[in-house]
Amino acid sequence: ILNVEQSPQSLHVQEGDSTNFTCSFPSSNFYALHWYRWETAKSPEALFVMTLNGDEKKKGRISATLNTKEGYSYLYIKGSQPEDSATYLCAFGSSDSNYQLIWGAGTKLIIKP
Amino acid sequence: EAGVAQSPRYKIIEKRQSVAFWCNPISGHATLYWYQQILGQGPKLLIQFQNNGVVDDSQLPKDRFSAERLKGVDSTLKIQPAKLEDSAVYLCASSLDWPTPNNEQFFGPGTRLTVL
């Protein structure tokens, strides 16, 4: 059974501070790793999709890294703002899972003003 | 570009009642997904359509859940009869092409179902 773990489950961060959290996934049969942001009462939206070991992606103050050999990805937020408060989900795509993504339970980020 | 539309946004029903959810994907998107997200867990794929054909429904509880995508556009997901453990957010998503694992999925806002 494929399993994706995210840690921590929740995180309170002071506005202006930087933070990061982890997504762990199986290190075999890797195809892709997705990060999504889900704000309360809104639709989940894609942040990044990464496919190569060592990939680093950046969008504004948010960046992500990927290590497929050891099975983890980090998401970094620099200078947290209140609008960053959301649940951050990662999803692992395997080359042998009939194309479906396996999702983590998310990290809930709360930015304290 | 209009996003994925879902309705209703919220639904409260008694156990053993029936309920239906509707999804309108982004125009031109061939693949449509229905996910169930139970509180504290990650989204679980229930069913995946490519146009109007089912690609994967291995995790759909077929004794009570059904889904269709007539004409390869809109889709409905039905639960009959509902159980307490069906309380969850039901997310619909769509993607442009064949569902390879690197395709971006575009999500609707979800339907929050509470079964009492």
CSV table of N, CA, C and O in Angstrom, one decimal, chain B residues 6-8 11 19-23 34 65 75-79 86 88 90 111-113:
chain,number,residue,atom,x,y,z
B,6,GLN,N,-19.0,23.1,-8.7
B,6,GLN,CA,-19.6,22.0,-7.9
B,6,GLN,C,-20.9,22.6,-7.2
B,6,GLN,O,-20.9,23.7,-6.7
B,7,SER,N,-21.9,21.7,-7.0
B,7,SER,CA,-23.0,22.1,-6.2
B,7,SER,C,-23.6,20.8,-5.6
B,7,SER,O,-23.5,19.7,-6.3
B,8,PRO,N,-24.3,20.9,-4.5
B,8,PRO,CA,-24.3,22.1,-3.6
B,8,PRO,C,-23.0,22.2,-2.9
B,8,PRO,O,-22.1,21.4,-3.0
B,11,LYS,N,-24.3,20.1,2.4
B,11,LYS,CA,-25.5,19.2,2.4
B,11,LYS,C,-25.5,18.5,3.8
B,11,LYS,O,-24.5,17.9,4.2
B,19,VAL,N,-28.3,11.2,-1.6
B,19,VAL,CA,-27.8,12.5,-1.9
B,19,VAL,C,-27.0,12.4,-3.3
B,19,VAL,O,-26.5,11.4,-3.6
B,20,ALA,N,-27.0,13.6,-4.0
B,20,ALA,CA,-26.3,13.6,-5.2
B,20,ALA,C,-25.6,14.9,-5.3
B,20,ALA,O,-26.0,16.0,-4.9
B,21,PHE,N,-24.4,14.8,-5.9
B,21,PHE,CA,-23.5,16.0,-6.1
B,21,PHE,C,-23.3,16.1,-7.6
B,21,PHE,O,-23.2,15.2,-8.3
B,22,TRP,N,-23.1,17.4,-8.0
B,22,TRP,CA,-23.0,17.7,-9.4
B,22,TRP,C,-21.6,18.4,-9.6
B,22,TRP,O,-21.2,19.2,-8.8
B,23,CYS,N,-21.0,18.1,-10.8
B,23,CYS,CA,-19.7,18.8,-11.1
B,23,CYS,C,-19.7,19.1,-12.6
B,23,CYS,O,-20.1,18.3,-13.5
B,34,TRP,N,-13.4,12.3,-9.1
B,34,TRP,CA,-14.2,12.5,-7.8
B,34,TRP,C,-13.3,12.0,-6.7
B,34,TRP,O,-12.8,10.9,-6.7
B,65,PHE,N,-22.4,3.8,-3.7
B,65,PHE,CA,-22.0,5.0,-4.5
B,65,PHE,C,-22.1,4.7,-6.0
B,65,PHE,O,-21.8,3.5,-6.4
B,75,SER,N,-20.8,15.7,-14.5
B,75,SER,CA,-20.8,14.5,-13.8
B,75,SER,C,-21.6,14.6,-12.6
B,75,SER,O,-21.7,15.7,-12.0
B,76,THR,N,-22.2,13.5,-12.2
B,76,THR,CA,-22.9,13.4,-10.9
B,76,THR,C,-22.4,12.2,-10.1
B,76,THR,O,-22.1,11.2,-10.7
B,77,LEU,N,-22.3,12.4,-8.8
B,77,LEU,CA,-21.9,11.4,-7.9
B,77,LEU,C,-23.1,11.2,-6.9
B,77,LEU,O,-23.6,12.2,-6.4
B,78,LYS,N,-23.6,10.0,-6.7
B,78,LYS,CA,-24.7,9.7,-5.9
B,78,LYS,C,-24.3,8.7,-4.8
B,78,LYS,O,-23.5,7.8,-5.0
B,79,ILE,N,-24.9,8.9,-3.6
B,79,ILE,CA,-24.8,8.0,-2.5
B,79,ILE,C,-26.2,7.6,-2.1
B,79,ILE,O,-27.1,8.4,-1.8
B,86,ASP,N,-19.8,8.4,5.7
B,86,ASP,CA,-19.8,9.1,4.4
B,86,ASP,C,-19.6,10.6,4.6
B,86,ASP,O,-19.4,11.4,3.6
B,88,ALA,N,-17.9,13.8,4.8
B,88,ALA,CA,-16.6,14.2,4.2
B,88,ALA,C,-16.8,15.4,3.3
B,88,ALA,O,-18.0,15.8,3.0
B,90,TYR,N,-16.5,16.2,-0.6
B,90,TYR,CA,-16.4,15.6,-1.9
B,90,TYR,C,-15.9,16.6,-2.9
B,90,TYR,O,-16.5,17.6,-3.2
B,111,THR,N,-18.0,19.8,-2.0
B,111,THR,CA,-19.3,19.7,-1.3
B,111,THR,C,-19.0,19.1,0.1
B,111,THR,O,-18.5,18.0,0.2
B,112,ARG,N,-19.4,19.8,1.1
B,112,ARG,CA,-19.2,19.3,2.5
B,112,ARG,C,-20.5,18.6,2.9
B,112,ARG,O,-21.5,19.2,3.0
B,113,LEU,N,-20.4,17.3,3.0
B,113,LEU,CA,-21.5,16.4,3.4
B,113,LEU,C,-21.5,16.0,4.8
B,113,LEU,O,-20.4,15.5,5.3
